[in-house]
Tab-separated table of C-alpha atoms and ligand atoms in Angstrom:
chain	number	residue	atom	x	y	z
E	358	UNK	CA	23.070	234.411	109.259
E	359	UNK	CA	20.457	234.876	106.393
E	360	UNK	CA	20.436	231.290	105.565
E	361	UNK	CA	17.477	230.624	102.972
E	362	UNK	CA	16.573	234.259	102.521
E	363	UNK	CA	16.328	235.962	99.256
E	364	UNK	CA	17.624	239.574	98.583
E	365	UNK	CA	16.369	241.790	95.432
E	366	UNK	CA	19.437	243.720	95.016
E	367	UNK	CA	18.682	246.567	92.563
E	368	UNK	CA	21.735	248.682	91.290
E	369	UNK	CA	21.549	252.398	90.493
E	370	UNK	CA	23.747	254.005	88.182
E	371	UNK	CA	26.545	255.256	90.540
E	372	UNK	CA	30.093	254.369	91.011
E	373	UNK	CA	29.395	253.105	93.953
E	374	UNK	CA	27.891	250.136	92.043
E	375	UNK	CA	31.284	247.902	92.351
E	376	UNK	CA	30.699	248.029	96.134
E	377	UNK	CA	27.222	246.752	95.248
E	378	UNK	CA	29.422	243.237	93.841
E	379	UNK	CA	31.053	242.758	96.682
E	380	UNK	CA	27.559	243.175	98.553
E	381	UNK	CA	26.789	239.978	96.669
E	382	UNK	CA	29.641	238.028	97.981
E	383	UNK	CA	29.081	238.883	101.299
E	384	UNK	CA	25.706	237.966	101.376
E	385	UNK	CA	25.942	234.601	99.880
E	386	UNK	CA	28.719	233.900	102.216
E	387	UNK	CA	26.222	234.902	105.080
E	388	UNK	CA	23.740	231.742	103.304
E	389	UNK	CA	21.270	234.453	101.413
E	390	UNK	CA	20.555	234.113	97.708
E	391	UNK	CA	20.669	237.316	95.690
E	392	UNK	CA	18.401	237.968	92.370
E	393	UNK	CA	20.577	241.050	91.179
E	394	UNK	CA	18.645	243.880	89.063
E	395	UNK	CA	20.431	246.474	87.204
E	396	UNK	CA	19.255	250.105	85.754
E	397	UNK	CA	20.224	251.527	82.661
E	398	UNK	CA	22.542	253.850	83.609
E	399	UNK	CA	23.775	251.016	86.538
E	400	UNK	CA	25.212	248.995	83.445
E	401	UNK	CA	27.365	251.879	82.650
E	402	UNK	CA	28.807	251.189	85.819
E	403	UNK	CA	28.867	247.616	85.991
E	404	UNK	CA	28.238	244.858	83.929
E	405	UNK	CA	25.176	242.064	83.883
E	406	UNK	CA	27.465	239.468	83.626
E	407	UNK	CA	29.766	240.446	86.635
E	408	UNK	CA	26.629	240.512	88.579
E	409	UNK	CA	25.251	237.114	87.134
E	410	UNK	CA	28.417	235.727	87.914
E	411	UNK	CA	28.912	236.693	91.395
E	412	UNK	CA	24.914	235.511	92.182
E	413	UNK	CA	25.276	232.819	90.608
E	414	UNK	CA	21.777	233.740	89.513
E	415	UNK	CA	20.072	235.150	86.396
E	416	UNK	CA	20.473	238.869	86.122
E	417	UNK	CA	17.267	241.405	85.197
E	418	UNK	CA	17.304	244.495	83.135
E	419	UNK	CA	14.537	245.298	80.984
E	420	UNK	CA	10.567	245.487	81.767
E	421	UNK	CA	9.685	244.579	78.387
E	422	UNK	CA	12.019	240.961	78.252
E	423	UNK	CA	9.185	239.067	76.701
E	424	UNK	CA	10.602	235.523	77.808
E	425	UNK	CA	10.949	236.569	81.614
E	426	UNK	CA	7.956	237.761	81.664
E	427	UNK	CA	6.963	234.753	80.389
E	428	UNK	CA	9.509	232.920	83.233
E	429	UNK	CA	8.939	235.137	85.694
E	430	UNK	CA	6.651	238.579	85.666
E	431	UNK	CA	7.976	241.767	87.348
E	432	UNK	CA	4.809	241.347	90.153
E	433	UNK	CA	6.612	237.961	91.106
E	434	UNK	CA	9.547	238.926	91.016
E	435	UNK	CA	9.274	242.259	93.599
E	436	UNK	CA	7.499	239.826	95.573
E	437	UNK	CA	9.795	236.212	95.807
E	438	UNK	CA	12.340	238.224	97.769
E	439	UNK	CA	12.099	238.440	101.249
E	440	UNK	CA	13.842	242.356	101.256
E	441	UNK	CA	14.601	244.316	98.257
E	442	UNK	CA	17.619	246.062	98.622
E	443	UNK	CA	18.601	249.008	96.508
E	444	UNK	CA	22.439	250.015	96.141
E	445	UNK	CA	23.355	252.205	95.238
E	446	UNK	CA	20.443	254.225	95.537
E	447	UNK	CA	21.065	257.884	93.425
E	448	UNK	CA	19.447	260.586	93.810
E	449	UNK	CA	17.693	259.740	90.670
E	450	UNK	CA	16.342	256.539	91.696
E	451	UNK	CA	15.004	258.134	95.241
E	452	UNK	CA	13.476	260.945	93.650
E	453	UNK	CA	11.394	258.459	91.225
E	454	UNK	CA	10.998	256.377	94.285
E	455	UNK	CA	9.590	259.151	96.455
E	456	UNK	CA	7.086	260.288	93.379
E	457	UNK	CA	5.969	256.561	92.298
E	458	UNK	CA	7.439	256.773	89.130
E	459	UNK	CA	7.432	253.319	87.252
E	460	UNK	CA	9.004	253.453	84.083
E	461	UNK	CA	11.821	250.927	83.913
E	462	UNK	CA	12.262	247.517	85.490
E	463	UNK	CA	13.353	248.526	88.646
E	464	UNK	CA	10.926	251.253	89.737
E	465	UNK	CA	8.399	249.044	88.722
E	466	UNK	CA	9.823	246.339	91.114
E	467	UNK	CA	9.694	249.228	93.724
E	468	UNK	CA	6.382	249.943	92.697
E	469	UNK	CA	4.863	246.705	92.492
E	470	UNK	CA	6.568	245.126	96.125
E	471	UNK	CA	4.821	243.794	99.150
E	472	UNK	CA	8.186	243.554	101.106
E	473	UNK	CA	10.261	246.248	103.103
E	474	UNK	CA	12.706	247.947	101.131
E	475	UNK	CA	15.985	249.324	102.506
E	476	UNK	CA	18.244	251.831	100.203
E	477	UNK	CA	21.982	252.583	100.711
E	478	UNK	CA	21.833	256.064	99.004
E	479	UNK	CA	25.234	257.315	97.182
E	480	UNK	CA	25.922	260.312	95.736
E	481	UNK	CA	27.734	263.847	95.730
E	482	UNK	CA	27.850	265.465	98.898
E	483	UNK	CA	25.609	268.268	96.996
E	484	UNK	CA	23.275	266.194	95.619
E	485	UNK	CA	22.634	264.644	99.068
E	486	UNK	CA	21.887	268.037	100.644
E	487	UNK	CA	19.822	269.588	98.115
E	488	UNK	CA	16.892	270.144	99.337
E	489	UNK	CA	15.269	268.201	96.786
E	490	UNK	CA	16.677	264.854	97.719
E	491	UNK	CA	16.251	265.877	101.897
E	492	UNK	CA	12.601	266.355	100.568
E	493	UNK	CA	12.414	262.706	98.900
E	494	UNK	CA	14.238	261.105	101.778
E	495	UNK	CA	12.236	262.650	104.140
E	496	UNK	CA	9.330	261.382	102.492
E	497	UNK	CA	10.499	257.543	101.530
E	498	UNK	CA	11.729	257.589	105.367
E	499	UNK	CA	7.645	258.453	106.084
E	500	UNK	CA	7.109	255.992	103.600
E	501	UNK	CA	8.493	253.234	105.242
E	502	UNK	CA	12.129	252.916	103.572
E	503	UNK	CA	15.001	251.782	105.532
E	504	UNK	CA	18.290	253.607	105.008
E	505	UNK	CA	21.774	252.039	105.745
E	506	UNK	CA	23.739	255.636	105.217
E	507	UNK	CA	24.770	257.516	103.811
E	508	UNK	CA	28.215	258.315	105.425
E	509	UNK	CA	30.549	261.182	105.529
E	510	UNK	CA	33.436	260.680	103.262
E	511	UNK	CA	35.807	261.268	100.457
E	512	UNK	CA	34.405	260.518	96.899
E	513	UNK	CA	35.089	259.756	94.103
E	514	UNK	CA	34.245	262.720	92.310
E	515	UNK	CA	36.800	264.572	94.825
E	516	UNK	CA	35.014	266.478	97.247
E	517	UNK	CA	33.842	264.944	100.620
E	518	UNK	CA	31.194	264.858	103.637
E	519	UNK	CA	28.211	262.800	103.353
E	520	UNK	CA	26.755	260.793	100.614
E	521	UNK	CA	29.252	258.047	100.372
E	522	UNK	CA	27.531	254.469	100.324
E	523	UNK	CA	27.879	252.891	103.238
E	524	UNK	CA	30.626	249.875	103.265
E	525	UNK	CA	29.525	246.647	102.199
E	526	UNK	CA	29.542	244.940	105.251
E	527	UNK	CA	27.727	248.015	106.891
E	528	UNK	CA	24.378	247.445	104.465
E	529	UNK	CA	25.075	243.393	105.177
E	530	UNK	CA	23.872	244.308	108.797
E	531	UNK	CA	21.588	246.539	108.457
E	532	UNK	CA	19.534	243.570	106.187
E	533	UNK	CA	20.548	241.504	108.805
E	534	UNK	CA	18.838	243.815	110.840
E	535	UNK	CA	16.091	244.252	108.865
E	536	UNK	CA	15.583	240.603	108.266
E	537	UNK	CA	16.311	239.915	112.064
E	538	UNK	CA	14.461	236.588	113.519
E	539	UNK	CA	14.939	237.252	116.933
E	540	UNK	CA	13.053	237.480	119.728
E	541	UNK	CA	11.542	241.007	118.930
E	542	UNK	CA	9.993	239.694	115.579
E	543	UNK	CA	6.541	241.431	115.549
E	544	UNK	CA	6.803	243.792	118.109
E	545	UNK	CA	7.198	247.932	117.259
E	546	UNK	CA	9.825	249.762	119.430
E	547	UNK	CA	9.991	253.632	119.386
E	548	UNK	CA	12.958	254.956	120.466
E	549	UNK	CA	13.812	258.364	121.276
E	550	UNK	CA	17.784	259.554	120.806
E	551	UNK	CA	19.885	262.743	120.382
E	552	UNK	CA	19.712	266.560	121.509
E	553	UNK	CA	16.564	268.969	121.055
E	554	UNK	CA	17.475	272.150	119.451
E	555	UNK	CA	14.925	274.909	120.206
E	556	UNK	CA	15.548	277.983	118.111
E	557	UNK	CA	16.145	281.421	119.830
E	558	UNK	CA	15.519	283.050	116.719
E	559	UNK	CA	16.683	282.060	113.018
E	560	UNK	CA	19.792	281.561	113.924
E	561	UNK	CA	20.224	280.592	117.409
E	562	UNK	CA	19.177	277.767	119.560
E	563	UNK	CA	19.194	276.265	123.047
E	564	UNK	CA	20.634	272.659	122.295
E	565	UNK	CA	23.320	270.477	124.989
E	566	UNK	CA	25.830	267.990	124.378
E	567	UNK	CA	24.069	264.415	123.543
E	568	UNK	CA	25.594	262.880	120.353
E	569	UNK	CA	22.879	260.272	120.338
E	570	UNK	CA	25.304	257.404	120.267
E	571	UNK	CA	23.828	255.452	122.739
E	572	UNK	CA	19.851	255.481	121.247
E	573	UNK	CA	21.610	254.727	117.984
E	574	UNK	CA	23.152	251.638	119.978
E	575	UNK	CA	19.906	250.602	121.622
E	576	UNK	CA	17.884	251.279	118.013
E	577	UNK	CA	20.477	248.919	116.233
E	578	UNK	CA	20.484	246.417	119.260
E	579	UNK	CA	16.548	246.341	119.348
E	580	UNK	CA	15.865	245.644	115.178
E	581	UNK	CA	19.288	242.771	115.531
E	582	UNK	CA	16.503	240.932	117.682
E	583	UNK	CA	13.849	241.397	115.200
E	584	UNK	CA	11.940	244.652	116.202
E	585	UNK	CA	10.273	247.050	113.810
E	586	UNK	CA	12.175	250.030	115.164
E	587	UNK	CA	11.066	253.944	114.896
E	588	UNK	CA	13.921	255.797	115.889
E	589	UNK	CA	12.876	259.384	116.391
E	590	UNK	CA	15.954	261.656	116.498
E	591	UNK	CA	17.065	265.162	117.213
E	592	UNK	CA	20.196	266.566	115.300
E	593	UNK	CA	22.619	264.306	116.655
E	594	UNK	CA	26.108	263.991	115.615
E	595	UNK	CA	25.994	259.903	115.958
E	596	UNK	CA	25.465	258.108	112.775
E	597	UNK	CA	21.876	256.554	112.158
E	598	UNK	CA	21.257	253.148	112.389
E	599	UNK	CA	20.705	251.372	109.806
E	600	UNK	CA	17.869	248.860	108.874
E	601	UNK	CA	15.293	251.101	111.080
E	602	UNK	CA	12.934	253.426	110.119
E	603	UNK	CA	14.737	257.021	110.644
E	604	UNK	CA	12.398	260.659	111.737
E	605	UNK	CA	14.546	263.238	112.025
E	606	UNK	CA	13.458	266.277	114.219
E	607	UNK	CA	14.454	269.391	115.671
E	608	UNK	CA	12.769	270.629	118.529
E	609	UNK	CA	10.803	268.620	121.917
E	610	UNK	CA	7.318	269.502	120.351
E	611	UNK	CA	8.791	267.935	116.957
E	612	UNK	CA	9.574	264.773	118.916
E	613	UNK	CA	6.241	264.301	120.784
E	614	UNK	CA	4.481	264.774	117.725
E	615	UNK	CA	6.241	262.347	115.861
E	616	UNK	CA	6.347	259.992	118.907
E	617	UNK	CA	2.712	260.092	119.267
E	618	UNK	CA	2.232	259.209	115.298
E	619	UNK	CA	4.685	256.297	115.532
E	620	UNK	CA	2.239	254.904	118.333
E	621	UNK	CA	0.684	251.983	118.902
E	622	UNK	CA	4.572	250.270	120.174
E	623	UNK	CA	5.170	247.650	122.417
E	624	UNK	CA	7.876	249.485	124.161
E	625	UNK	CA	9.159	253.274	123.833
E	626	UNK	CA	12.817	253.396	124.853
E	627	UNK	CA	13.576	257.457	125.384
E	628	UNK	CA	16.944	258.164	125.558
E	629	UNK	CA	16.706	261.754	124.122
E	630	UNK	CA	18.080	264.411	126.145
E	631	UNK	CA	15.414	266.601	125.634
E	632	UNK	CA	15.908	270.301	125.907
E	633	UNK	CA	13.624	271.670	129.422
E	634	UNK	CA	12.718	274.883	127.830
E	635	UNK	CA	11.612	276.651	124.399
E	636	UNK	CA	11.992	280.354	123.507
E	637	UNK	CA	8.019	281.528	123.267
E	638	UNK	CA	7.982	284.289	120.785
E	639	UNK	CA	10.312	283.526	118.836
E	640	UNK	CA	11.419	286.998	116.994
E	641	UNK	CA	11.057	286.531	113.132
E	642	UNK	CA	14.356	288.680	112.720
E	643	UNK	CA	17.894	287.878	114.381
E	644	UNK	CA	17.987	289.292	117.647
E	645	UNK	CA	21.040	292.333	117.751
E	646	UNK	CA	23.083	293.460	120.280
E	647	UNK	CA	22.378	296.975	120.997
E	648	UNK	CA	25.707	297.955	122.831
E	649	UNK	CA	23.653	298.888	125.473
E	650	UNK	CA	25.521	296.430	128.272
E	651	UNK	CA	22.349	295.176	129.159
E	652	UNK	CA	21.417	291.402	127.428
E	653	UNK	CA	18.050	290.730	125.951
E	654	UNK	CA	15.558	288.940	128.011
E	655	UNK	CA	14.768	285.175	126.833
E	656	UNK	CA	11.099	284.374	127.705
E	657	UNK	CA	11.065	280.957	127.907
E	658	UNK	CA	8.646	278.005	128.832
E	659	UNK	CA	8.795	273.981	129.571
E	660	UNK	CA	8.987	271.562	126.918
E	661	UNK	CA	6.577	268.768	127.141
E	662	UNK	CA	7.516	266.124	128.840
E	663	UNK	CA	7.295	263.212	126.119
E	664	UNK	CA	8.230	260.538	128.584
E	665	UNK	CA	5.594	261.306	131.129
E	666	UNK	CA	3.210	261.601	128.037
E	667	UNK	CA	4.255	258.042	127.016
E	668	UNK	CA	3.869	256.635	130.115
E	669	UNK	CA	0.248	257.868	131.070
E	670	UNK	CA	-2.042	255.654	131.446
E	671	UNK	CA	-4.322	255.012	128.725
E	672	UNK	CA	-5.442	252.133	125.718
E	673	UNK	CA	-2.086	253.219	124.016
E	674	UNK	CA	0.607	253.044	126.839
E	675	UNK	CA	3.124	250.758	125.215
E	676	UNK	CA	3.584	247.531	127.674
E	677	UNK	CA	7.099	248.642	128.423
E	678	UNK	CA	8.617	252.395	129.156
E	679	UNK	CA	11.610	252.774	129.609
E	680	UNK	CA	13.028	256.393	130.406
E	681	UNK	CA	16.764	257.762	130.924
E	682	UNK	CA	18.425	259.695	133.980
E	683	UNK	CA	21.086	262.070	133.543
E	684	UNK	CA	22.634	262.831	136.727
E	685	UNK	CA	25.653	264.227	138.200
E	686	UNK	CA	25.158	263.024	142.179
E	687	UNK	CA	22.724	260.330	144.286
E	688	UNK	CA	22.625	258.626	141.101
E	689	UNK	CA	20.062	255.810	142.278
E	690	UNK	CA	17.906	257.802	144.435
E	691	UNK	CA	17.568	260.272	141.811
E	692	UNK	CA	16.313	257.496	139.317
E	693	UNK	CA	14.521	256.078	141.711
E	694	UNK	CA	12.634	259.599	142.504
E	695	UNK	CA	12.325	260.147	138.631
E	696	UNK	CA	10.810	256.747	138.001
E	697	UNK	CA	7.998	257.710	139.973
E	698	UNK	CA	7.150	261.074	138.569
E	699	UNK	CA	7.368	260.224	135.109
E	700	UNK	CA	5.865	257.051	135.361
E	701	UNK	CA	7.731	254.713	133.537
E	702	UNK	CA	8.716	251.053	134.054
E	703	UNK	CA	12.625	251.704	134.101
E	704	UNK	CA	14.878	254.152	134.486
E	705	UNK	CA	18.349	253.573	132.819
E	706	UNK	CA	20.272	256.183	134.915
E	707	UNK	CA	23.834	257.098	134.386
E	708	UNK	CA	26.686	259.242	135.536
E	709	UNK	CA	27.310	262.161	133.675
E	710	UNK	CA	29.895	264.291	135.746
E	711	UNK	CA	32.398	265.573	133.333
E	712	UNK	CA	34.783	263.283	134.561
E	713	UNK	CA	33.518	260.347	133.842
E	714	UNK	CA	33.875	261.400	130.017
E	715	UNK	CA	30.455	259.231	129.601
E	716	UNK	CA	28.768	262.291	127.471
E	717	UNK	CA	29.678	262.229	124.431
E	718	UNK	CA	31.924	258.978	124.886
E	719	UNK	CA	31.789	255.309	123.482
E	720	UNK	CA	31.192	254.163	126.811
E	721	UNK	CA	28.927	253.928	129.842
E	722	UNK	CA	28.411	253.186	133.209
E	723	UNK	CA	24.351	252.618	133.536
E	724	UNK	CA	22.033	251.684	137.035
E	725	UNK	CA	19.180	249.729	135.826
E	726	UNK	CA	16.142	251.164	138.365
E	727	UNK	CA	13.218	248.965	137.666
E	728	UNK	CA	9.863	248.210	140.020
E	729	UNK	CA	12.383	245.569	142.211
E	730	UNK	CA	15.043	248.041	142.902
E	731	UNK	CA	18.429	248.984	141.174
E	732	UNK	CA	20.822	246.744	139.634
E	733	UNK	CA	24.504	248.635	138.750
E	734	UNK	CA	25.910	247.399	135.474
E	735	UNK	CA	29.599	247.110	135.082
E	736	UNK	CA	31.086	250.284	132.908
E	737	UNK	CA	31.429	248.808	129.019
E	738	UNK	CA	30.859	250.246	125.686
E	739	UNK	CA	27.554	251.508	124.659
E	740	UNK	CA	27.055	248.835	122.235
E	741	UNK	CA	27.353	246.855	124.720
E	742	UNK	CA	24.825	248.347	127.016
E	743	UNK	CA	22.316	248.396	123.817
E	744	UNK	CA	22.408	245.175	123.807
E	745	UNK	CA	22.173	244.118	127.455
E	746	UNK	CA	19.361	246.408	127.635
E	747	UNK	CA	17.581	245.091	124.092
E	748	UNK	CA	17.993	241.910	125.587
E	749	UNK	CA	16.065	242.240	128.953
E	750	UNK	CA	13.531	244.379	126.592
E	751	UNK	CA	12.843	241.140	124.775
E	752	UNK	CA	12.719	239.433	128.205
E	753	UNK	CA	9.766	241.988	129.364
E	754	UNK	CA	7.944	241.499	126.090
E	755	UNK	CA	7.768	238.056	125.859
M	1103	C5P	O1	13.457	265.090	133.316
M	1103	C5P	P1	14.742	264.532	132.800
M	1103	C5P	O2	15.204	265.251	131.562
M	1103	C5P	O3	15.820	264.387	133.787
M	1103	C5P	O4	14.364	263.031	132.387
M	1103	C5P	C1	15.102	262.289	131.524
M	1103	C5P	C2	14.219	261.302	130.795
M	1103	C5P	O5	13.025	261.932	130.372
M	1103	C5P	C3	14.859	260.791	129.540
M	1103	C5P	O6	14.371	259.488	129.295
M	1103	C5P	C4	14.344	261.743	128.475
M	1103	C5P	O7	14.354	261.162	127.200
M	1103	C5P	C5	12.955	262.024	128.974
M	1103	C5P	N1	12.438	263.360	128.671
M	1103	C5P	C6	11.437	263.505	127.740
M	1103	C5P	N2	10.911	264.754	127.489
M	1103	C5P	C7	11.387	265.832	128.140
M	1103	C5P	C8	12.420	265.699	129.098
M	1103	C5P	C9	12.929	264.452	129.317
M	1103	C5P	O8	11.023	262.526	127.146
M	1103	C5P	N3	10.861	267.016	127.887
């Protein structure tokens, strides 16, 4: 519920802004008042007075509206919500985001706010890769911007794959999330999720079969009880979560680095699968077969362990570290073993034999190995284990 809370909604000139309206509904329904705010090119789309009417609530459009200034100034206004929301969010909008631009109403807003700010970006699949707009998201994502999306899909413009807006009631929980008054409230999680990739020269890489879906889980679980969540993520096929703060990397060094400049956390949750081994050396040049029989030597080296790293002792260990345990036989005494070595509080260990289709799947079968021994968990989906697991995370933090 988001009973009492004020939203900013700010629409973006896409035609994704009718979505946007029923965004409104569902939020009132959910007990949240919404102050809608619409661009230039956003009215083109949609109109002030749908928006007004579906609020309930007096629409903005212009900077320069003598009489709300007089009412209300734009300062006060980016600051009496308790989230500003921004959807759809074009490519426009997140590239004048990204550079500080402030030259209409709502990029003042953005400008001018003291509260989080979470975008649902929509656009053509084109637009969303160019590397221009990976640049800007890369950077409001370092800036502290939540995303909720975009997803793959068809558009309306015809072609497809990602850069739809996400649904409605997809950005309605993420700003739940976001919002979130649960137990968590206060406390910074880092979670680790997905596959490393480590190149074997421009075009090749050493990589393994994660999808990331269950640190997406446990990163969604964690900021639906209230946690400031950094989920640090390899290229993994699972969608991100929304309402947390999103680094994408590549490789293991990637991750530690970004792990270790998300720190100080209250917990670190790694659920990575982290590739062992790096090329050293990699070639500049693809490497060719020489039709020789004989296959080119890979020289390779151990990743760093970013686990172990997080839990040595030190003034930054988060309070709780909780580690993961891929294994195919002697599940517990495995986990058991690997708790000690790495140093962590918990080891979440689970069965990955081929068989048990867990790798990859919507569902898992986990062994909870903590400091008083091993408790096996019933096999359920992975949302489910998120939130079992965010749960007795809140339980160790409190
Ligand atoms: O050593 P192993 O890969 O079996 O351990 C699994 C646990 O260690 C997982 O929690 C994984 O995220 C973490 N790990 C890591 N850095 C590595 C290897 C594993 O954080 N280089």
């Amino acid at each position: 519920m988001l009973n009492g809370k004020r939203i900013l909604l700010i629409f973006g000139g896409g035609i994704a802004a009718f979505k946007s309206l029923d965004l409104i509904r569902r939020l009132r329904e959910q007990g949240a008042s919404v102050t809608p705010v619409l661009t230039r090119a956003a009215q083109e789309f949609v109109t002030p007075l749908s928006a007004s009417a579906l609020a309930a609530e007096k629409v903005y459009t212009d900077l320069f509206d003598l009489t709300d200034e007089a009412e209300m100034g734009h300062i006060e206004l980016s600051r009496a919500a308790d989230l500003v929301v921004v959807a759809p969010a074009t490519a426009d909008l997140m590239a004048k985001m990204a550079g500080g631009h402030a030259d209409d109403l709502a990029t003042t807003l953005l400008m001018a706010t003291d509260k989080r700010v979470l975008i649902a970006p929509a656009m053509n699949v084109r637009m969303w890769e160019h590397p221009a707009t990976q640049r800007n998201a890369a950077q409001l994502r370092a800036d502290g911007v939540l995303f909720a999306g975009p997803v793959d899909g068809s558009m309306a413009c015809g072609e497809f794959g990602p850069g739809r807006m996400s649904e409605p009631m997809e950005i309605l929980a993420a700003i739940e999330a976001a919002l979130a008054d649960g137990p968590l409230k206060g406390r910074h999680v880092i979670v680790t999720s997905g596959p490393t990739h480590e190149p074997i020269d421009p075009v090749r890489y050493i990589a393994n079969r994660s999808s990331g879906a269950q640190g997406s889980a446990i990163a969604r679980a964690l900021a639906g009880l209230g946690a400031r969540v950094t989920f640090v993520t390899g290229p993994a096929t699972a969608p991100r979560p929304g309402g947390v703060t999103v680094v994408e990397v590549e490789t293991a060094q990637q991750m530690l680095d970004a792990v270790k400049s998300a720190h100080p956390a209250d917990a670190a949750i790694c659920a990575a699968a982290v590739a062992d081994w790096h090329v050293v050396n990699q070639p500049e040049s693809k490497i060719k077969k020489d039709g020789s029989g004989t296959i080119p030597p890979l020289d390779l080296a151990e990743n760093p362990d970013i686990l172990a790293q997080i839990s040595a002792k030190g003034p930054d260990r988060p309070t709780l570290v909780v580690g993961f345990a891929a294994e195919t036989d002697d599940v517990i005494a495995n986990a058991t073993a690997k708790r000690a070595r790495k140093g962590c509080d918990w080891i979440v260990a689970n069965d990955v034999r081929p068989e048990t289709g867990i790798m990859g799947g919507s569902e898992n079968a986990v062994t909870v190995v903590t400091a008083d021994g091993a408790d096996s968990w019933p096999r359920m989906s992975k949302d489910q284990v998120a939130m079992r697991l965010a749960t007795l995370v809140a339980e160790a933090l409190s």
